Tab-separated table of C-alpha atoms and ligand atoms in Angstrom:
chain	number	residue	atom	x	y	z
A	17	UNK	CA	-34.087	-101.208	-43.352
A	18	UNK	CA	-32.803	-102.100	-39.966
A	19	UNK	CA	-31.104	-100.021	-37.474
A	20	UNK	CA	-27.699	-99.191	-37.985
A	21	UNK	CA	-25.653	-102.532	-37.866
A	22	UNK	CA	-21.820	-103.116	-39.442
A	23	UNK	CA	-21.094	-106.545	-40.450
A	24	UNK	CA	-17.818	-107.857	-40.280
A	25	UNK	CA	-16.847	-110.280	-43.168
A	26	UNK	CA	-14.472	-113.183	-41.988
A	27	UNK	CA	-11.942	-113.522	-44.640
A	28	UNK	CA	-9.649	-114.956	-42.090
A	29	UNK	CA	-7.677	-118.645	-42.580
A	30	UNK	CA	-9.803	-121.322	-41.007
A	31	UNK	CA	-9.002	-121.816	-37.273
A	32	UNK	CA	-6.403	-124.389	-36.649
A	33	UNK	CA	-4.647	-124.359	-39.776
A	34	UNK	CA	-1.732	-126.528	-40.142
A	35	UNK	CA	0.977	-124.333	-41.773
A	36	UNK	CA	3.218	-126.839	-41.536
A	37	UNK	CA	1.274	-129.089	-43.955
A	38	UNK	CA	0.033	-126.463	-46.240
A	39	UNK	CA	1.880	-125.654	-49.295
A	40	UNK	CA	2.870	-121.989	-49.704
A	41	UNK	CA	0.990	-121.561	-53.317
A	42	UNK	CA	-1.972	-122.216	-50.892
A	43	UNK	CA	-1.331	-121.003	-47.537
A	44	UNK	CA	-0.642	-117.517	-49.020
A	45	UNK	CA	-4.096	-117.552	-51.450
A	46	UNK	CA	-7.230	-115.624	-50.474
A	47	UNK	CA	-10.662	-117.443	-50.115
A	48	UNK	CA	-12.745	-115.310	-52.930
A	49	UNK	CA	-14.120	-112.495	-51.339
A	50	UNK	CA	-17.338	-112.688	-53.453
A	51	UNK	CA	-17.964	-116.228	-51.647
A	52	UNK	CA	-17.114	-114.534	-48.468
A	53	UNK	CA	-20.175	-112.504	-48.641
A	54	UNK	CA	-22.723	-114.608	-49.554
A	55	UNK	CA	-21.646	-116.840	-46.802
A	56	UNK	CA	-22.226	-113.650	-44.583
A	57	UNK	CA	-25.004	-112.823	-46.545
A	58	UNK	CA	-26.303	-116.400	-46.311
A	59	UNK	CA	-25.751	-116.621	-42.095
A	60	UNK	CA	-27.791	-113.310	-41.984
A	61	UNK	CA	-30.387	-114.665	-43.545
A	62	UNK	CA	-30.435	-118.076	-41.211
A	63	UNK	CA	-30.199	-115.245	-38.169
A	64	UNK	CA	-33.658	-114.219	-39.799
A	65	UNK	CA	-32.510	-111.428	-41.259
A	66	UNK	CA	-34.181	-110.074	-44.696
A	67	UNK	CA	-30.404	-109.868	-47.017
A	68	UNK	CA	-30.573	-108.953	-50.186
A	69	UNK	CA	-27.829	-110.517	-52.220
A	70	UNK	CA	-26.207	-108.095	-54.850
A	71	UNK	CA	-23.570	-109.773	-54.386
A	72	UNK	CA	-23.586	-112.741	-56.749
A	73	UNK	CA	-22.442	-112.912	-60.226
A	74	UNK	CA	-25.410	-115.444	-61.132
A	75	UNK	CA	-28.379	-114.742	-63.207
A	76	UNK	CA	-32.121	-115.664	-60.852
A	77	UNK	CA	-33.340	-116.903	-64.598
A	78	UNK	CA	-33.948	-120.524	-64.708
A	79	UNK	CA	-32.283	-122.562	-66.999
A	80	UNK	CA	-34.482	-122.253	-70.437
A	81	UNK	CA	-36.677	-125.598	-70.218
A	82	UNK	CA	-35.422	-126.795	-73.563
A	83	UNK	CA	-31.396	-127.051	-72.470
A	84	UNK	CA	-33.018	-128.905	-69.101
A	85	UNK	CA	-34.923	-131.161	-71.428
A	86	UNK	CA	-31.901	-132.432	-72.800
A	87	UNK	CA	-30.037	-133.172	-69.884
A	88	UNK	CA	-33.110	-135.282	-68.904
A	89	UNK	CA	-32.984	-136.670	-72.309
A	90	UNK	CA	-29.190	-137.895	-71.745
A	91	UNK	CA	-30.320	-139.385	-68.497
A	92	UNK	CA	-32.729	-141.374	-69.982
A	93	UNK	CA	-30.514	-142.389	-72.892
A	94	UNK	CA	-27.561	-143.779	-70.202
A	95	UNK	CA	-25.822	-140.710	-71.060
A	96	UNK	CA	-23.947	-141.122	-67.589
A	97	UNK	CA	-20.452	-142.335	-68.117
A	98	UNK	CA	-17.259	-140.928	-68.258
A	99	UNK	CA	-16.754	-139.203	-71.993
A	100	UNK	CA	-13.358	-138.199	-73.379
A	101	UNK	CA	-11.339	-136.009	-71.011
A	102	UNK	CA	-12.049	-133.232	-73.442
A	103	UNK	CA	-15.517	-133.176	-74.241
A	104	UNK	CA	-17.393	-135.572	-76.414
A	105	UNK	CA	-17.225	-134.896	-80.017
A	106	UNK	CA	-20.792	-133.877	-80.032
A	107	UNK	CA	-20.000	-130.710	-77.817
A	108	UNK	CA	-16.755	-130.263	-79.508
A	109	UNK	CA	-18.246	-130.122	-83.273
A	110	UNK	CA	-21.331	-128.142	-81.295
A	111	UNK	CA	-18.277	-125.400	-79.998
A	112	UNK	CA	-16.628	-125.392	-83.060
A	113	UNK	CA	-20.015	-124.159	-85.052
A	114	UNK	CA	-20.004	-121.564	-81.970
A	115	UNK	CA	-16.795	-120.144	-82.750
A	116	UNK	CA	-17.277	-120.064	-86.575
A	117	UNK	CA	-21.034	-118.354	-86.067
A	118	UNK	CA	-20.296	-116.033	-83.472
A	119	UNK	CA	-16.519	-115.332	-83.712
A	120	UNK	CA	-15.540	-115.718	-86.756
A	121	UNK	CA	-12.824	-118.051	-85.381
A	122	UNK	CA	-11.808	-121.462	-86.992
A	123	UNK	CA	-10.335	-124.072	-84.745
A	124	UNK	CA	-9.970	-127.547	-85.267
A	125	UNK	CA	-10.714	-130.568	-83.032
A	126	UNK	CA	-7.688	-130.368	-81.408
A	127	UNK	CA	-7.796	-126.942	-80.507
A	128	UNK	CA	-11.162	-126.863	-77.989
A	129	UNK	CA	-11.128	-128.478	-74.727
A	130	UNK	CA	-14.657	-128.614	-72.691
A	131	UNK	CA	-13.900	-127.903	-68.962
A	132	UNK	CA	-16.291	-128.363	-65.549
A	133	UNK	CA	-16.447	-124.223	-66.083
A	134	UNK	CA	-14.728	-121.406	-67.788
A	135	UNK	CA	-12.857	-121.108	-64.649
A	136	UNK	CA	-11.214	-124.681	-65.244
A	137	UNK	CA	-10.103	-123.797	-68.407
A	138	UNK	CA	-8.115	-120.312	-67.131
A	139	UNK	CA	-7.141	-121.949	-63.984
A	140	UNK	CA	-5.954	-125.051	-66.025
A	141	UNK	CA	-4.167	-122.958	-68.846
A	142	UNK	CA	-2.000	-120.566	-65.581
A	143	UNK	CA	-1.241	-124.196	-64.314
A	144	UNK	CA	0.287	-125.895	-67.678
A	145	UNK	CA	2.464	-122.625	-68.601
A	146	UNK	CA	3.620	-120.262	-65.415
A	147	UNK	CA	6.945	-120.404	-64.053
A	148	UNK	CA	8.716	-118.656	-61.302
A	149	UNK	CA	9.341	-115.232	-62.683
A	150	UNK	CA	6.724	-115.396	-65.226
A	151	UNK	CA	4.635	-112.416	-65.117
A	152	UNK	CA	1.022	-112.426	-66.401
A	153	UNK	CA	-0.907	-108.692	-66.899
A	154	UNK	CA	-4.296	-107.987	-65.050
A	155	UNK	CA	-6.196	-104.796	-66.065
A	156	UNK	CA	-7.985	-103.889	-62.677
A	157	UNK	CA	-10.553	-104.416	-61.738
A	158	UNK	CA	-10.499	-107.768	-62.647
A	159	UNK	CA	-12.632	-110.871	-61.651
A	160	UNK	CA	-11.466	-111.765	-58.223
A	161	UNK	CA	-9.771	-114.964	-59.234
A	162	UNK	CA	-6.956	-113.978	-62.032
A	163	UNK	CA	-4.484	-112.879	-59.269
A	164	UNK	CA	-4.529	-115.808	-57.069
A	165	UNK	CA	-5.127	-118.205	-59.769
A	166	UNK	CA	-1.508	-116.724	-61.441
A	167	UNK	CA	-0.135	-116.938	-57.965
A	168	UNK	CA	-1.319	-120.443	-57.059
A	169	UNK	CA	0.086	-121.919	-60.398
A	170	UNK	CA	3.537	-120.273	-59.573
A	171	UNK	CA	3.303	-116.495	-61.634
A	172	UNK	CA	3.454	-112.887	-61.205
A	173	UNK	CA	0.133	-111.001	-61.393
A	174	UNK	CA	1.396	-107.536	-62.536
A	175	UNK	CA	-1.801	-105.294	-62.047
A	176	UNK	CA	-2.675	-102.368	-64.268
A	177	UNK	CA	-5.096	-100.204	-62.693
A	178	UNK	CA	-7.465	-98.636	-65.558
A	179	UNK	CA	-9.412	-95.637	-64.333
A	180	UNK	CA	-12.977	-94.665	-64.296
A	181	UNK	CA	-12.155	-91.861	-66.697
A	182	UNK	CA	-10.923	-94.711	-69.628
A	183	UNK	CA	-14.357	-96.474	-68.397
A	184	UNK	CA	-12.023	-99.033	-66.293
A	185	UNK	CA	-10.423	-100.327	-70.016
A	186	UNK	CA	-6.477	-100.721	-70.803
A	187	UNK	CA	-4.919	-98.268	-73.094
A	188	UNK	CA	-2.758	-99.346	-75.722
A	189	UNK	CA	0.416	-96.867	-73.838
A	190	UNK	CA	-0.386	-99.207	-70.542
A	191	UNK	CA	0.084	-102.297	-72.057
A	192	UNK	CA	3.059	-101.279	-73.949
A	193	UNK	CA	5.011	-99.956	-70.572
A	194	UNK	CA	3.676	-103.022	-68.351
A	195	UNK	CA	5.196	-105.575	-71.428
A	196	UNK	CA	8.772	-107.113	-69.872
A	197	UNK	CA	10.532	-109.723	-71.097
A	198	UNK	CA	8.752	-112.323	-68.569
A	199	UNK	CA	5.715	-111.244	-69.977
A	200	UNK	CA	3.635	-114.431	-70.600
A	201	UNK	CA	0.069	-113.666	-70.980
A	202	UNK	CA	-2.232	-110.621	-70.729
A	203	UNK	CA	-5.693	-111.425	-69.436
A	204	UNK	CA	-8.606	-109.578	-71.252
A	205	UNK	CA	-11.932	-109.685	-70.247
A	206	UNK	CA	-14.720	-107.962	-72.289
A	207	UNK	CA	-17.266	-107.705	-71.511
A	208	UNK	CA	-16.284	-106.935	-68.101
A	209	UNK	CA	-16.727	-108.583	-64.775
A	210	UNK	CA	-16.699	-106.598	-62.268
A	211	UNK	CA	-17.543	-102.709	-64.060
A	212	UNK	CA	-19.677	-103.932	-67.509
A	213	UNK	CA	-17.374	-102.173	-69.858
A	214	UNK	CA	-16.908	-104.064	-73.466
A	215	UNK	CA	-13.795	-103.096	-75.585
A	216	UNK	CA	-14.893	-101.754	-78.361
A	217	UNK	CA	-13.587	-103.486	-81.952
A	218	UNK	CA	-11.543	-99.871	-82.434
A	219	UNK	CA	-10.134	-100.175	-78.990
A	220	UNK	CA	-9.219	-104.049	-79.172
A	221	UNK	CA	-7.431	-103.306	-82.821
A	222	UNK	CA	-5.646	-100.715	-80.695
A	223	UNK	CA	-4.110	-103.454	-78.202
A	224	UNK	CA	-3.175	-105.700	-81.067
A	225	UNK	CA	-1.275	-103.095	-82.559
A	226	UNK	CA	0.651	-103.306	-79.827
A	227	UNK	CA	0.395	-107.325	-79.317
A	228	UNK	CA	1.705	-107.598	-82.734
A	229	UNK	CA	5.328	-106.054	-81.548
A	230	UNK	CA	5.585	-108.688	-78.841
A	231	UNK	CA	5.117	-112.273	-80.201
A	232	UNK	CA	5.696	-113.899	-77.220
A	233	UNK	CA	2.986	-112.304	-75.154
A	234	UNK	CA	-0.150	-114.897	-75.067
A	235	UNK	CA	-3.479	-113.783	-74.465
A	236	UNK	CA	-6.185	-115.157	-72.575
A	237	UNK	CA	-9.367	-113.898	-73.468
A	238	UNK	CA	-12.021	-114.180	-71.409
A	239	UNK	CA	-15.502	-114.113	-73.202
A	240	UNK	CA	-17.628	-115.161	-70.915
A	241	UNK	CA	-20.374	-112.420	-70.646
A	242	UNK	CA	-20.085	-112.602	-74.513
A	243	UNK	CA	-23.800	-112.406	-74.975
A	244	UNK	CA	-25.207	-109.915	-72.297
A	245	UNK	CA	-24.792	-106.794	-74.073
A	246	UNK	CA	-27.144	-103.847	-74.771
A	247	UNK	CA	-25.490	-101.426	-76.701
A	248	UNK	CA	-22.128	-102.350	-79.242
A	249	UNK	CA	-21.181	-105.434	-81.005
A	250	UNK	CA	-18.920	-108.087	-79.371
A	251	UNK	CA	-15.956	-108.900	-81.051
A	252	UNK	CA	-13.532	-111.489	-79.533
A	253	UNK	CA	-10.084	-110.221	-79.840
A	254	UNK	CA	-8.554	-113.679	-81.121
A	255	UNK	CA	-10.601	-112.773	-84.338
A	256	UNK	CA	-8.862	-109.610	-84.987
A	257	UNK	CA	-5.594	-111.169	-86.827
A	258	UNK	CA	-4.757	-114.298	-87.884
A	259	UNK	CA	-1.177	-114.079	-85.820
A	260	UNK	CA	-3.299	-113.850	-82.475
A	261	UNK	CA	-5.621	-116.580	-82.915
A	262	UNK	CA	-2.368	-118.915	-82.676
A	263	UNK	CA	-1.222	-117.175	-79.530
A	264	UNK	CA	-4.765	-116.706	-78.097
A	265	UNK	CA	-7.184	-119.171	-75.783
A	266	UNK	CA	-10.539	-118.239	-76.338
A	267	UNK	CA	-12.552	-119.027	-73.061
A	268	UNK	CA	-16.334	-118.847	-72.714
A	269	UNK	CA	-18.787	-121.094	-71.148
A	270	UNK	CA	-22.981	-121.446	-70.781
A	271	UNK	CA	-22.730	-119.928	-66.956
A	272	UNK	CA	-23.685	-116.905	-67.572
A	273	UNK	CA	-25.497	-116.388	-70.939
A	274	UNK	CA	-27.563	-119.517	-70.487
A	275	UNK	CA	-27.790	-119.113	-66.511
A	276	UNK	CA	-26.275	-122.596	-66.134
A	277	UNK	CA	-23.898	-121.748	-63.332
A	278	UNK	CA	-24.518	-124.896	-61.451
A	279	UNK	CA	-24.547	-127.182	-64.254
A	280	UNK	CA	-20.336	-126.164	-64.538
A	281	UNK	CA	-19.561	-126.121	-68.145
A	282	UNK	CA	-16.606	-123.812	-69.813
A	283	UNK	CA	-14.647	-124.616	-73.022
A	284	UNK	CA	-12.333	-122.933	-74.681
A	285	UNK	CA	-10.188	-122.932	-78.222
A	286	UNK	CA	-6.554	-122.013	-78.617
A	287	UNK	CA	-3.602	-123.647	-80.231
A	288	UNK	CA	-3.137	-127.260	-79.866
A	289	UNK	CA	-0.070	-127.783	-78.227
A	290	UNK	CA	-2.017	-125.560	-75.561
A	291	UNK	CA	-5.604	-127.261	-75.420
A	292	UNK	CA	-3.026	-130.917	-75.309
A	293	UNK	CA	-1.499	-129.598	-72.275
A	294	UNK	CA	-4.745	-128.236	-70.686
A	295	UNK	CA	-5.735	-132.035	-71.463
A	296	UNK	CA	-3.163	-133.654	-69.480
A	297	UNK	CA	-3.563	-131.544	-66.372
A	298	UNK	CA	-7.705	-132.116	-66.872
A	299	UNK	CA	-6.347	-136.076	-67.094
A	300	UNK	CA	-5.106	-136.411	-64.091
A	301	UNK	CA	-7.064	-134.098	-61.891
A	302	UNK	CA	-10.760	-134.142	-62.732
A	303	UNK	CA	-11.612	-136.209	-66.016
A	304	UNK	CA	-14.584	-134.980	-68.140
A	305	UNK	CA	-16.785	-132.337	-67.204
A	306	UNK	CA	-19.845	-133.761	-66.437
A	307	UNK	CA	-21.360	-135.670	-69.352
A	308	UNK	CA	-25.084	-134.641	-68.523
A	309	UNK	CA	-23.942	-131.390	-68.484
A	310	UNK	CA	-21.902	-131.818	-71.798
A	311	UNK	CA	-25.721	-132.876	-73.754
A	312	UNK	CA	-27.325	-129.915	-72.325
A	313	UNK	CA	-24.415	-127.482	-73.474
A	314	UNK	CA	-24.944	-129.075	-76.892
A	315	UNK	CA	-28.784	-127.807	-76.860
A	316	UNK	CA	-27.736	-124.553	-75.201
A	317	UNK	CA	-25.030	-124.060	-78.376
A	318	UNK	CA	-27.166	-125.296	-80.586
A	319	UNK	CA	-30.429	-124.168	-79.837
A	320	UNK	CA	-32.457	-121.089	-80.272
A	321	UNK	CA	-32.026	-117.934	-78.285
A	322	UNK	CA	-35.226	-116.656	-78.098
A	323	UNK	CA	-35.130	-116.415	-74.528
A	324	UNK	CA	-32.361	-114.325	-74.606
A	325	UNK	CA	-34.297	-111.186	-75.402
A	326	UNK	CA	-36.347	-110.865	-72.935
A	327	UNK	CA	-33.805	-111.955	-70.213
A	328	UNK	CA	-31.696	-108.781	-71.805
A	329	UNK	CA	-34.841	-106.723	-71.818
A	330	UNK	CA	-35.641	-107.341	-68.027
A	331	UNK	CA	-31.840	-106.779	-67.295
A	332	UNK	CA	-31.855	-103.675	-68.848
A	333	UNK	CA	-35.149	-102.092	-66.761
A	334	UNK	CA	-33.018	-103.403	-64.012
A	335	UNK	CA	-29.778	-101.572	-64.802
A	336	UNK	CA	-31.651	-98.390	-65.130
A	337	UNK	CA	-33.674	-98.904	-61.862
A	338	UNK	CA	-30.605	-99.515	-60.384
A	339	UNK	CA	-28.513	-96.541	-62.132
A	340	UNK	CA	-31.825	-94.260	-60.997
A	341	UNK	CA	-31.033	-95.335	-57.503
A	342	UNK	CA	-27.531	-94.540	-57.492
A	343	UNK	CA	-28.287	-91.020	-59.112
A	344	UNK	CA	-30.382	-90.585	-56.139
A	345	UNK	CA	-28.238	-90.918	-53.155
A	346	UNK	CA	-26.946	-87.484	-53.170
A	347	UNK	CA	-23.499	-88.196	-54.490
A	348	UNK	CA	-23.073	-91.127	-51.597
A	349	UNK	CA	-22.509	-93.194	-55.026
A	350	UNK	CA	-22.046	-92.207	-58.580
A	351	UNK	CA	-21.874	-94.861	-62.009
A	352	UNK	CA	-22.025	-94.320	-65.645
A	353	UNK	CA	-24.359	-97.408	-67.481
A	354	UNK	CA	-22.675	-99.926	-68.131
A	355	UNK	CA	-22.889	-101.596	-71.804
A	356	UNK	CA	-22.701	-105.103	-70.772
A	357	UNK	CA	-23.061	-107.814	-68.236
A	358	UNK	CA	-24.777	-107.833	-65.098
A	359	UNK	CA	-23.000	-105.224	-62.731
A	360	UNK	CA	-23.001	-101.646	-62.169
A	361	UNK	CA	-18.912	-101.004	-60.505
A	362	UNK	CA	-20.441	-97.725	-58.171
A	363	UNK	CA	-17.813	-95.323	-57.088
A	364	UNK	CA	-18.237	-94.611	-53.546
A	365	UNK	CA	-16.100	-91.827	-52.935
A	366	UNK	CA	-18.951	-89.696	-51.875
A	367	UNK	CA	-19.488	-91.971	-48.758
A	368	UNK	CA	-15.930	-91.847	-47.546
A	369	UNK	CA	-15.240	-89.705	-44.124
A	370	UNK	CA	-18.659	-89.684	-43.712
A	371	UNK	CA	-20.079	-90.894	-39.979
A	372	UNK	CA	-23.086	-93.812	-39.804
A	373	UNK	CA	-26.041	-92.980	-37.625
A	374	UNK	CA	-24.440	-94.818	-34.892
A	375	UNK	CA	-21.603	-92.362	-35.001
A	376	UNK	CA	-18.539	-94.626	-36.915
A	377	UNK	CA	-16.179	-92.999	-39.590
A	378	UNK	CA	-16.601	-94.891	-42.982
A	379	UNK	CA	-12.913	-94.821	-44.299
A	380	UNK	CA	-12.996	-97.503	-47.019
A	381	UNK	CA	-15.610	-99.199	-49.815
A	382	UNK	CA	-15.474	-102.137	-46.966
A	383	UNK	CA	-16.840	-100.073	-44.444
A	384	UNK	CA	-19.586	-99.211	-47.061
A	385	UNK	CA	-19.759	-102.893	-48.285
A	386	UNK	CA	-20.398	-103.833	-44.083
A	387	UNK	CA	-23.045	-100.818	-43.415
A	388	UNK	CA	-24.958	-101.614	-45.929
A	389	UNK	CA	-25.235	-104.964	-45.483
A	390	UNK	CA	-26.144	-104.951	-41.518
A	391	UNK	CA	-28.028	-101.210	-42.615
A	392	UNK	CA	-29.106	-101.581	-45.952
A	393	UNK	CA	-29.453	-105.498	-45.484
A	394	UNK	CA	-28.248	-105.727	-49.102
A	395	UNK	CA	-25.049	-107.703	-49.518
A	396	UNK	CA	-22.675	-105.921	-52.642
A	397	UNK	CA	-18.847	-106.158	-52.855
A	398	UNK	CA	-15.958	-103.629	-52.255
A	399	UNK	CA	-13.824	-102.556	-54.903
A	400	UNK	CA	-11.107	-103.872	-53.346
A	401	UNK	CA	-11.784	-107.478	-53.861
A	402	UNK	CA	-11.913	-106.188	-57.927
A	403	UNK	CA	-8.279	-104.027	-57.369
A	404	UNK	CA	-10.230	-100.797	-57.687
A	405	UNK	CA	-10.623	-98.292	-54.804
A	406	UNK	CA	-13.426	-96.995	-53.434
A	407	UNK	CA	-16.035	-98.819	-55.340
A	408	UNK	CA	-19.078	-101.489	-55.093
A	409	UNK	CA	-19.623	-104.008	-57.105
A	410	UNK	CA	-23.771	-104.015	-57.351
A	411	UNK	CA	-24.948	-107.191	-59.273
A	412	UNK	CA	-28.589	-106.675	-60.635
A	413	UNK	CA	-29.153	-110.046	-60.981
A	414	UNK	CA	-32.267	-110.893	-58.826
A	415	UNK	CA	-35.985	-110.511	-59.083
A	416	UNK	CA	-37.601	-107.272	-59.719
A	417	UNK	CA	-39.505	-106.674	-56.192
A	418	UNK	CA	-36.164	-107.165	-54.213
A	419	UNK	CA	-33.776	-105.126	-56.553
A	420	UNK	CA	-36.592	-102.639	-55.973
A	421	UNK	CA	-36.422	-103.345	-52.110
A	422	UNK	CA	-32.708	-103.068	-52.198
A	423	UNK	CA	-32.671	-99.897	-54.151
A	424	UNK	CA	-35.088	-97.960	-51.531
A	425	UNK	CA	-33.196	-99.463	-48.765
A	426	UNK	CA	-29.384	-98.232	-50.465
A	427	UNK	CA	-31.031	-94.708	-51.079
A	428	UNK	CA	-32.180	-94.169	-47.440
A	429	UNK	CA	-28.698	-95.739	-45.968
A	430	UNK	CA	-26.799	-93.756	-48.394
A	431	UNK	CA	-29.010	-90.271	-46.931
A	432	UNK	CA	-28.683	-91.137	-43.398
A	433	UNK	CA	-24.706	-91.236	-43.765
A	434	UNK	CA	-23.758	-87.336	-42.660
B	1355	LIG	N1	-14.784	-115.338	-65.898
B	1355	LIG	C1	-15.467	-114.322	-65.353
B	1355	LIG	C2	-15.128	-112.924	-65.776
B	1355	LIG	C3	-16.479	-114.561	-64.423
B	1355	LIG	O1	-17.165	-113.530	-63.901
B	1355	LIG	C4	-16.747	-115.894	-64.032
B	1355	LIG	C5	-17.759	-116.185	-62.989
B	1355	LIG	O2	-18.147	-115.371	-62.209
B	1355	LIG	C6	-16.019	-116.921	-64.630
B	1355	LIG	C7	-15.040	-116.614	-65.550
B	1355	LIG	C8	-16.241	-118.369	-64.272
B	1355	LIG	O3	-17.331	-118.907	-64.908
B	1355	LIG	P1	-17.689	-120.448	-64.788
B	1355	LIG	O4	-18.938	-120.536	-63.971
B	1355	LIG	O5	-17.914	-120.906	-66.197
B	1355	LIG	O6	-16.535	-121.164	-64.165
């Protein structure tokens, strides 16, 4: 703990921007505010100070030694050229298996594309089918990136705010009243970045009840955290009726469930004429994902995931260590646990109106997000960034010792507000 500090996060434009040169679709787009904050968090630390990142959606884990092996492996075997713009046919046959195990989904060559990142593949798919007018739904919170990947590629994010009280999760009544006629896709993400809900297989039969009366809404399902789960049973919505795995693109990737975030690796599976167009754009912007990469997804896929229980067994102490904390800051902040992922979505009414030590007013989950970053020295997100109101996004994603660190030091901040 340090003395009472408040950070201010520079979300501004860069200085000297040339407005004149920038498009609009980019002028008008936020930087993510999740990178903001590490790059605060990250100038702290070079200013000496002790931050504690909760910030980051990344697991610490290393990479399991046998999915490193065969990147090495691919190396060594010349394994460096370009491979086809989709994915070699290796990876593709290696996703394919996926679906089928997993997801009970059948797709066929043609329908799975292999992209540097599940983030390619969403970003890619907004790009090949928005048009002016076209509206895509957001259940907020949402990951940071939906809204101003819609508006980059030339949509209309329509945001539905879901409530703490429906644990942050579309009802079927929402989506019905937010379907128009420009309707083009509904993003669904389960399990959830940034509150850890997963629809349940009642709940996502629900939606498609209501999917089914409007064939021309598309859904991109974002599946990402598929395997970080501690209580419930994943289903992927595409595998709920045969109608919605034509209109559906399935995204996942080995980011998070294999901590591979750096080795940028998504795929997804959808309906050809889809995946083709996804294709083209991929063509003539970036090529192949990288084809190291591609060989170690292949032994991530295909490999055993014996690691996996004790990463879920260490995240869950965490979770609870971190849910203990937030029980104990005198109703400063207040969470229910989470089923899945790697975040705890705090709701930090309790801090709001209330004065710092050094005598300022916090009015907003920003002004909690600052003070505890220069008080607390740990670096989480506001709600805002997510479309929710006041929250924190806490990611318990690092080592024991620091969450442990960061939990004391949240506690005494969160007692020394009056
Ligand atoms: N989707 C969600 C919900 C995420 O949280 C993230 C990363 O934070 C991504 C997609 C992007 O993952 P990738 O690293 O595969 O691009």
């Amino acid at each position: 703990m340090t003395e009472t500090a408040r950070v201010t996060l520079d979300m501004s434009k860069p200085k000297g921007m040339n407005k004149r040169m920038l498009a609009a679709r980019i002028a008008n787009a936020k930087p993510s505010p999740t990178a903001a904050i590490s790059d605060e968090a990250r100038r702290l630390r070079e200013s000496g100070r002790n931050i504690i990142n909760l910030g980051e959606g990344e697991l610490d884990f290393p990479t399991p030694p046998h999915i490193c092996d065969a990147a090495i492996g691919a190396i060594n075997a010349g394994e460096t050229k370009y491979t086809a713009v989709a994915g070699t046919k290796e990876l593709k046959k290696a996703i394919r298996q996926k679906f089928q195990r997993d997801n009970d989904l059948i797709y066929s060559e043609d329908e799975i594309i292999v992209t540097a990142g599940a983030k390619q593949a969403i970003f890619n798919a907004f790009l090949a089918t928005l048009e002016e007018h076209d509206e895509v739904i957001i259940p907020a919170p949402y990951w940071v990136s939906y809204p101003d990947m819609v508006s980059i590629a030339g949509g209309k994010p329509i945001i539905i705010t879901c409530d703490e009280i429906a644990d942050f999760k579309l009802k079927p009544a929402q989506l019905e009243a937010s379907i128009t006629a420009n309707t083009k896709w509904l993003v669904l993400n389960s399990p959830s970045n940034p509150t850890g809900a997963m629809y349940s297989q009642s709940e996502l039969i629900a939606l498609v009840e209501v999917l089914d009366r409007h064939p021309n809404v598309h859904i991109i399902a974002d599946d990402i955290y598929e395997n970080i789960v501690y209580d419930g049973q994943f289903t992927s919505i595409a595998s709920i009726s045969p109608d919605l795995r034509h209109r559906t693109l399935t995204v996942n990737g080995v980011s998070k469930c294999y901590s591979m975030t750096g080795w940028r690796v998504g795929y997804a599976g959808g309906p050809a004429w889809l995946i083709r167009a996804i294709e083209t754009l991929q063509t003539q912007s970036t090529s192949n994902a990288s084809s190291i990469s591609q060989a170690a997804t292949i032994a991530a896929l295909n490999g055993d995931m014996e690691f996996a229980a004790d990463w879920m067994a260490r995240l869950q102490t965490r979770r609870d260590r971190l849910l203990t904390a937030i029980s104990a800051t005198n109703g400063i902040l207040s969470a229910k646990p989470p089923n899945s992922a790697f975040y705890i979505f705090a709701n930090c009414a309790g801090a709001i109106g209330k004065r710092t030590p050094d005598g300022s007013m916090i009015e907003t989950d920003i002004d909690m997000a600052s003070y505890l970053l220069g008080t607390a020295e740990t670096a989480v997100i506001a709600g805002t960034a997510f479309g929710l109101s006041p929250y924190l996004r806490i990611a318990y994603a690092v080592d024991d010792a620091l969450l442990e660190t960061a939990c004391d030091n949240i506690i005494t901040a969160c007692k020394s507000l009056t």
